CSV table of C-alpha atoms in Angstrom, one decimal:
chain,number,residue,atom,x,y,z
G,1,MET,CA,-39.2,-3.5,13.8
G,2,PRO,CA,-39.4,-5.4,10.4
G,3,PHE,CA,-36.1,-5.6,8.6
G,4,VAL,CA,-35.5,-5.1,5.0
G,5,THR,CA,-35.3,-8.3,3.0
G,6,ASP,CA,-36.1,-7.0,-0.5
G,7,ILE,CA,-32.6,-6.1,-1.5
G,8,LYS,CA,-31.8,-3.8,-4.4
G,9,THR,CA,-28.6,-2.1,-3.2
G,10,PHE,CA,-25.9,-4.1,-1.4
G,11,ALA,CA,-23.2,-2.3,0.6
G,12,ALA,CA,-19.8,-3.9,1.0
G,13,LEU,CA,-17.2,-2.6,3.4
G,14,GLY,CA,-13.8,-4.2,2.9
G,15,THR,CA,-12.9,-5.3,-0.6
G,16,GLY,CA,-10.2,-7.9,-0.2
G,17,VAL,CA,-10.6,-11.5,-1.2
G,18,ILE,CA,-13.8,-12.1,0.9
G,19,GLY,CA,-15.3,-8.7,0.3
G,20,ALA,CA,-14.7,-8.9,-3.4
G,21,GLY,CA,-16.4,-12.3,-3.4
G,22,TRP,CA,-19.5,-10.8,-1.8
G,23,ILE,CA,-19.5,-8.1,-4.4
G,24,ALA,CA,-19.2,-10.5,-7.2
G,25,ARG,CA,-22.1,-12.6,-5.9
G,26,ALA,CA,-24.3,-9.5,-5.4
G,27,LEU,CA,-23.5,-8.2,-8.8
G,28,ALA,CA,-24.2,-11.6,-10.4
G,29,HIS,CA,-27.6,-11.5,-8.7
G,30,GLY,CA,-28.5,-8.2,-10.4
G,31,LEU,CA,-28.0,-5.9,-7.5
G,32,ASP,CA,-26.4,-2.5,-7.3
G,33,VAL,CA,-23.3,-2.5,-5.1
G,34,ILE,CA,-21.7,0.3,-3.2
G,35,ALA,CA,-18.2,-0.5,-2.0
G,36,TRP,CA,-15.7,1.1,0.4
G,37,ASP,CA,-12.2,0.2,1.4
G,38,PRO,CA,-9.6,2.7,2.6
G,39,ALA,CA,-6.6,0.7,1.5
G,40,PRO,CA,-4.4,2.4,-1.3
G,41,GLY,CA,-5.3,0.9,-4.7
G,42,ALA,CA,-8.3,-1.0,-3.3
G,43,GLU,CA,-10.6,-0.1,-6.1
G,44,ALA,CA,-8.2,-1.2,-8.9
G,45,ALA,CA,-7.5,-4.4,-7.0
G,46,LEU,CA,-11.2,-5.1,-6.6
G,47,ARG,CA,-12.0,-4.6,-10.3
G,48,THR,CA,-9.2,-7.0,-11.2
G,49,ARG,CA,-10.6,-9.6,-8.8
G,50,LEU,CA,-14.1,-9.1,-10.3
G,51,ALA,CA,-12.8,-9.5,-13.8
G,52,ASN,CA,-11.2,-12.8,-12.9
G,53,ALA,CA,-14.3,-14.1,-11.2
G,54,TRP,CA,-16.9,-13.0,-13.8
G,55,PRO,CA,-16.3,-15.8,-16.3
G,56,ALA,CA,-17.2,-18.4,-13.7
G,57,LEU,CA,-20.3,-16.5,-12.8
G,58,GLU,CA,-21.3,-16.2,-16.5
G,59,LYS,CA,-21.0,-20.0,-16.7
G,60,GLN,CA,-23.1,-20.4,-13.6
G,61,GLY,CA,-25.7,-18.0,-15.0
G,62,LEU,CA,-26.3,-14.4,-14.3
G,63,ALA,CA,-29.5,-12.8,-13.1
G,64,PRO,CA,-31.3,-10.4,-15.5
G,65,GLY,CA,-29.5,-7.0,-15.4
G,66,ALA,CA,-26.4,-8.3,-13.8
G,67,ALA,CA,-23.4,-6.2,-14.8
G,68,LEU,CA,-20.0,-5.2,-13.4
G,69,GLU,CA,-20.9,-1.6,-14.2
G,70,ARG,CA,-23.4,-1.7,-11.3
G,71,LEU,CA,-20.5,-1.3,-8.9
G,72,ARG,CA,-19.8,2.1,-7.4
G,73,PHE,CA,-16.8,2.7,-5.2
G,74,VAL,CA,-17.0,5.5,-2.6
G,75,SER,CA,-14.6,7.2,-0.3
G,76,THR,CA,-16.5,7.2,3.0
G,77,ILE,CA,-18.4,4.8,5.2
G,78,GLU,CA,-21.4,7.0,5.3
G,79,ASP,CA,-21.6,7.2,1.5
G,80,CYS,CA,-21.3,3.4,1.3
G,81,VAL,CA,-24.2,2.5,3.7
G,82,ARG,CA,-26.6,5.5,3.6
G,83,ASP,CA,-28.7,4.1,0.8
G,84,ALA,CA,-28.0,0.4,1.2
G,85,ASP,CA,-30.7,-2.2,1.7
G,86,PHE,CA,-28.2,-4.7,3.2
G,87,ILE,CA,-24.7,-4.2,4.6
G,88,GLN,CA,-21.8,-6.7,4.7
G,89,GLU,CA,-18.6,-5.9,6.4
G,90,SER,CA,-15.4,-7.8,5.5
G,91,ALA,CA,-12.7,-5.9,7.3
G,92,PRO,CA,-9.5,-7.5,8.8
G,93,GLU,CA,-10.0,-9.7,11.9
G,94,ARG,CA,-9.1,-7.2,14.6
G,95,LEU,CA,-11.7,-6.7,17.3
G,96,GLU,CA,-11.0,-3.0,18.0
G,97,LEU,CA,-11.2,-2.3,14.3
G,98,LYS,CA,-14.5,-4.0,13.9
G,99,CYS,CA,-15.9,-2.3,17.0
G,100,GLU,CA,-15.0,1.1,15.6
G,101,LEU,CA,-16.3,0.3,12.1
G,102,HIS,CA,-19.6,-1.0,13.3
G,103,ALA,CA,-20.2,2.0,15.5
G,104,LYS,CA,-19.8,4.2,12.3
G,105,ILE,CA,-21.7,1.8,10.0
G,106,SER,CA,-24.7,1.5,12.3
G,107,ALA,CA,-24.9,5.2,13.0
G,108,ALA,CA,-25.1,6.0,9.2
G,109,ALA,CA,-27.4,3.1,8.1
G,110,ARG,CA,-31.1,3.1,8.2
G,111,PRO,CA,-32.3,1.3,11.4
G,112,ASP,CA,-34.3,-1.3,9.5
G,113,VAL,CA,-31.3,-2.4,7.4
G,114,LEU,CA,-29.5,-5.6,8.4
G,115,ILE,CA,-25.8,-5.5,9.0
G,116,GLY,CA,-23.7,-8.7,8.5
G,117,SER,CA,-20.0,-9.3,9.3
G,118,SER,CA,-17.9,-11.8,7.5
G,119,THR,CA,-15.8,-12.5,10.5
G,120,SER,CA,-14.5,-16.1,10.7
G,121,GLY,CA,-14.4,-16.4,14.4
G,122,LEU,CA,-14.9,-13.2,16.4
G,123,LEU,CA,-18.0,-13.0,18.5
G,124,PRO,CA,-20.8,-10.6,17.5
G,125,SER,CA,-21.7,-9.7,21.0
G,126,GLU,CA,-18.2,-8.2,21.3
G,127,PHE,CA,-17.7,-6.3,18.1
G,128,TYR,CA,-21.3,-5.1,17.9
G,129,ALA,CA,-21.0,-3.7,21.5
G,130,ASP,CA,-21.1,-0.1,20.4
G,131,ALA,CA,-23.4,-0.5,17.4
G,132,ALA,CA,-26.6,1.5,17.1
G,133,TYR,CA,-29.7,-0.8,16.9
G,134,PRO,CA,-27.6,-3.9,17.6
G,135,GLU,CA,-30.8,-6.0,17.3
G,136,ARG,CA,-30.3,-6.0,13.5
G,137,CYS,CA,-26.6,-7.1,13.6
G,138,VAL,CA,-25.5,-10.6,12.7
G,139,VAL,CA,-22.5,-12.6,11.5
G,140,GLY,CA,-22.7,-13.8,7.9
G,141,HIS,CA,-19.5,-15.9,7.6
G,142,PRO,CA,-18.9,-17.1,4.0
G,143,PHE,CA,-16.3,-19.4,2.4
G,144,ASN,CA,-13.9,-18.6,-0.3
G,145,PRO,CA,-14.7,-18.2,-3.2
G,146,VAL,CA,-17.7,-16.4,-1.8
G,147,TYR,CA,-19.2,-16.0,-5.3
G,148,LEU,CA,-19.4,-19.8,-5.8
G,149,LEU,CA,-19.5,-21.6,-2.5
G,150,PRO,CA,-23.0,-21.5,-1.1
G,151,LEU,CA,-22.4,-21.9,2.7
G,152,VAL,CA,-22.8,-18.9,5.0
G,153,GLU,CA,-22.9,-19.3,8.7
G,154,VAL,CA,-25.4,-17.0,10.4
G,155,VAL,CA,-24.7,-16.1,14.0
G,156,GLY,CA,-26.6,-13.7,16.3
G,157,GLY,CA,-25.1,-11.9,19.3
G,158,ALA,CA,-26.6,-11.3,22.7
G,159,LYS,CA,-28.6,-8.3,21.5
G,160,THR,CA,-29.6,-9.7,18.1
G,161,ALA,CA,-33.3,-10.1,17.5
G,162,PRO,CA,-34.4,-13.6,16.4
G,163,GLU,CA,-36.3,-11.9,13.6
G,164,ALA,CA,-33.0,-10.4,12.4
G,165,VAL,CA,-31.4,-13.8,12.1
G,166,GLN,CA,-34.3,-15.1,10.1
G,167,ALA,CA,-34.3,-12.0,7.9
G,168,ALA,CA,-30.6,-12.4,7.3
G,169,ILE,CA,-31.2,-16.0,6.3
G,170,GLU,CA,-33.8,-14.9,3.8
G,171,VAL,CA,-31.4,-12.3,2.3
G,172,TYR,CA,-28.6,-14.8,2.0
G,173,GLN,CA,-30.9,-17.3,0.4
G,174,SER,CA,-32.0,-14.6,-2.1
G,175,LEU,CA,-28.3,-14.5,-3.1
G,176,GLY,CA,-28.2,-18.2,-3.8
G,177,MET,CA,-26.6,-19.2,-0.6
G,178,ARG,CA,-27.1,-22.1,1.9
G,179,PRO,CA,-27.4,-20.3,5.3
G,180,LEU,CA,-26.5,-22.4,8.4
G,181,HIS,CA,-27.8,-20.9,11.6
G,182,VAL,CA,-25.2,-21.4,14.3
G,183,ARG,CA,-27.2,-21.7,17.5
G,184,LYS,CA,-24.6,-20.5,20.0
G,185,GLU,CA,-21.8,-17.9,19.9
G,186,VAL,CA,-18.6,-20.0,19.9
G,187,PRO,CA,-15.2,-18.9,18.5
G,188,GLY,CA,-14.7,-20.2,15.0
G,189,PHE,CA,-18.4,-21.1,14.7
G,190,ILE,CA,-18.9,-24.6,13.0
G,191,ALA,CA,-16.9,-25.0,9.8
G,192,ASP,CA,-13.7,-23.3,10.8
G,193,ARG,CA,-13.6,-25.3,14.0
G,194,LEU,CA,-13.5,-28.4,11.9
G,195,LEU,CA,-11.1,-27.0,9.4
G,196,GLU,CA,-8.7,-25.8,12.1
G,197,ALA,CA,-8.5,-29.3,13.5
G,198,LEU,CA,-7.6,-30.7,10.0
G,199,TRP,CA,-5.1,-27.9,9.4
G,200,ARG,CA,-3.4,-28.5,12.8
G,201,GLU,CA,-3.0,-32.2,12.0
G,202,ALA,CA,-1.7,-31.4,8.5
G,203,LEU,CA,1.0,-29.1,9.9
G,204,HIS,CA,2.1,-31.8,12.3
G,205,LEU,CA,2.4,-34.3,9.5
G,206,VAL,CA,4.6,-31.9,7.5
G,207,ASN,CA,6.6,-31.0,10.6
G,208,ASP,CA,7.2,-34.6,11.5
G,209,GLY,CA,8.3,-35.5,8.0
G,210,VAL,CA,5.4,-37.9,7.5
G,211,ALA,CA,4.1,-36.3,4.3
G,212,THR,CA,4.6,-33.3,2.0
G,213,THR,CA,1.9,-30.7,1.5
G,214,GLY,CA,1.0,-32.3,-1.9
G,215,GLU,CA,0.7,-35.8,-0.4
G,216,ILE,CA,-1.6,-34.4,2.3
G,217,ASP,CA,-3.8,-32.6,-0.2
G,218,ASP,CA,-3.9,-35.9,-2.2
G,219,ALA,CA,-5.1,-37.7,0.9
G,220,ILE,CA,-8.0,-35.3,1.0
G,221,ARG,CA,-8.7,-34.9,-2.7
G,222,PHE,CA,-8.8,-38.6,-3.6
G,223,GLY,CA,-10.2,-39.8,-0.3
G,224,ALA,CA,-12.6,-38.3,2.3
G,225,GLY,CA,-12.9,-35.0,0.4
G,226,LEU,CA,-14.9,-36.6,-2.4
G,227,ARG,CA,-17.4,-38.0,0.1
G,228,TRP,CA,-17.5,-34.8,2.1
G,229,SER,CA,-18.7,-32.8,-0.9
G,230,PHE,CA,-22.1,-34.5,-1.0
G,231,MET,CA,-22.5,-36.5,2.2
G,232,GLY,CA,-20.5,-34.9,5.0
G,233,SER,CA,-18.9,-36.9,7.9
G,234,PHE,CA,-21.8,-38.2,9.9
G,235,LEU,CA,-23.9,-39.6,7.1
G,236,THR,CA,-20.7,-41.2,5.6
G,237,TYR,CA,-20.0,-42.9,9.0
G,238,THR,CA,-23.6,-44.1,9.2
G,239,LEU,CA,-22.9,-46.1,6.0
G,240,ALA,CA,-19.7,-47.4,7.5
G,241,GLY,CA,-21.7,-48.9,10.3
G,242,GLY,CA,-23.5,-51.2,7.9
G,243,THR,CA,-27.0,-52.3,8.5
G,244,ALA,CA,-26.7,-51.6,12.2
G,245,GLY,CA,-25.9,-47.9,11.3
G,246,MET,CA,-24.3,-45.3,13.4
G,247,ARG,CA,-24.8,-47.0,16.8
G,248,HIS,CA,-22.7,-49.9,15.6
G,249,PHE,CA,-20.1,-47.6,14.1
G,250,MET,CA,-19.8,-45.7,17.4
G,251,ALA,CA,-19.4,-49.0,19.3
G,252,GLN,CA,-16.8,-50.4,16.9
G,253,PHE,CA,-14.7,-47.3,16.2
G,254,GLY,CA,-15.5,-45.1,19.1
G,255,PRO,CA,-12.7,-46.5,21.3
G,256,ALA,CA,-10.1,-45.5,18.7
G,257,LEU,CA,-10.8,-41.9,19.7
G,258,LYS,CA,-8.7,-42.6,22.8
G,259,LEU,CA,-5.7,-43.7,20.8
G,260,PRO,CA,-2.9,-41.1,20.4
G,261,TRP,CA,-3.3,-40.6,16.7
G,262,THR,CA,-3.8,-36.9,16.8
G,263,TYR,CA,-2.3,-33.9,18.5
G,264,LEU,CA,-4.3,-31.6,20.8
G,265,GLU,CA,-2.1,-28.6,20.2
G,266,ALA,CA,-0.8,-26.9,17.1
G,267,PRO,CA,2.9,-27.3,16.3
G,268,GLU,CA,5.3,-24.5,16.9
G,269,LEU,CA,5.5,-22.5,13.6
G,270,THR,CA,9.3,-22.7,13.3
G,271,GLU,CA,11.1,-21.3,10.3
G,272,GLY,CA,11.8,-24.9,9.2
G,273,LEU,CA,8.1,-25.8,9.2
G,274,ILE,CA,7.1,-22.6,7.5
G,275,ASP,CA,9.8,-23.2,4.8
G,276,ALA,CA,8.5,-26.8,4.3
G,277,VAL,CA,5.0,-25.6,3.8
G,278,VAL,CA,5.9,-22.7,1.5
G,279,GLU,CA,8.3,-24.9,-0.6
G,280,GLY,CA,5.7,-27.7,-0.8
G,281,THR,CA,2.9,-25.4,-2.0
G,282,THR,CA,5.2,-23.6,-4.4
G,283,GLU,CA,6.0,-26.9,-6.0
G,284,GLN,CA,2.3,-27.8,-6.1
G,285,GLN,CA,1.5,-24.5,-7.8
G,286,GLY,CA,4.2,-25.0,-10.4
G,287,GLU,CA,4.2,-22.4,-13.2
G,288,ARG,CA,0.6,-21.5,-12.8
G,289,SER,CA,-0.3,-17.9,-11.9
G,290,LEU,CA,-2.7,-17.3,-9.0
G,291,ASP,CA,-5.2,-16.0,-11.5
G,292,ALA,CA,-4.9,-19.2,-13.5
G,293,LEU,CA,-5.2,-21.3,-10.3
G,294,GLU,CA,-8.3,-19.4,-9.3
G,295,ARG,CA,-9.9,-20.0,-12.7
G,296,TYR,CA,-9.1,-23.7,-12.4
G,297,ARG,CA,-10.6,-23.8,-8.9
G,298,ASP,CA,-13.7,-22.1,-10.1
G,299,ASP,CA,-14.3,-24.4,-13.0
G,300,CYS,CA,-13.8,-27.4,-10.8
G,301,LEU,CA,-16.2,-26.1,-8.2
G,302,LEU,CA,-18.8,-25.3,-10.9
G,303,ALA,CA,-18.5,-28.9,-12.2
G,304,VAL,CA,-18.7,-30.4,-8.8
G,305,LEU,CA,-21.7,-28.3,-7.8
G,306,GLU,CA,-23.6,-29.1,-11.0
G,307,ALA,CA,-22.8,-32.8,-10.7
G,308,ILE,CA,-24.0,-32.9,-7.1
G,309,ARG,CA,-27.2,-30.9,-8.0
G,310,GLN,CA,-28.1,-33.3,-10.9
G,311,THR,CA,-27.3,-36.5,-8.9
G,312,LYS,CA,-29.3,-35.3,-5.9
G,313,ALA,CA,-32.3,-34.4,-8.1
G,314,LYS,CA,-32.1,-37.9,-9.7
G,315,HIS,CA,-32.4,-39.5,-6.2
G,316,GLY,CA,-35.1,-37.2,-4.9
G,317,PHE,CA,-32.9,-34.9,-2.8
G,318,GLU,CA,-33.0,-31.1,-2.7
G,319,PHE,CA,-29.5,-29.5,-3.3
G,320,ALA,CA,-29.5,-28.1,0.3
G,321,GLU,CA,-30.2,-31.5,1.9
């Protein structure tokens, strides 16, 4: 069965931070959006989030016809997905909830409409177990803020058709994203596996009194983070190997992996550690509101993305390379 890839109406189930980000991205690309979330006050909270995100999207450039007024909030799952050309679920990370939701979503949606889940680590073979037409069901795991960061990890389950994965990649590309096909179902996929390792070590450094949250963030912001934004880890280490390249780097620095620099397990989240993290991040935030901090983040991301795009073009690279 061919799957719909010419998207005009985007359905979003779950309108928290991630769901709202999807909605903002879809609206900015000139789509009609139908949203559903059963939480009290969800619609008002969504519209507030969209209003805060919209200035960044205007700076980035809106598609013809893009407008916040093209959002419609509905009260049932069926009304949300019935007329949709693409469906994105962004519900809380609870397996039983997602199983129940996808049974209802898939029963009400047209069989040729792709269904994506924003899960950050649950396996699609598990939460699509009771879905109708599971061959069209994928994971489309984005990164916050969804309306600006291009990466989306696309993962198929045991019953997902390869054609559905490719069709989902096409849809996400049409939304200005950089899809990354995760070849195997693994908890946490790719990016969150890497981020979890960094987060675990950061918590140990705070817990052991080695550094504050601000100092750890500085170590990333003014060091490796700058390189990661345009070159990643492996290509960076290739340069570190000099003219002999990666093989020399592995020979020279590989043995250091055996040194006990890092922890294999996360620290116990004691009240003392939680207090240290909360106090540190509160100090970092200062008097800035969360809305102001989001706008600052968005402006920085726009500037970084544009700088990378221009510099890559100058050197003959495509942005997605």
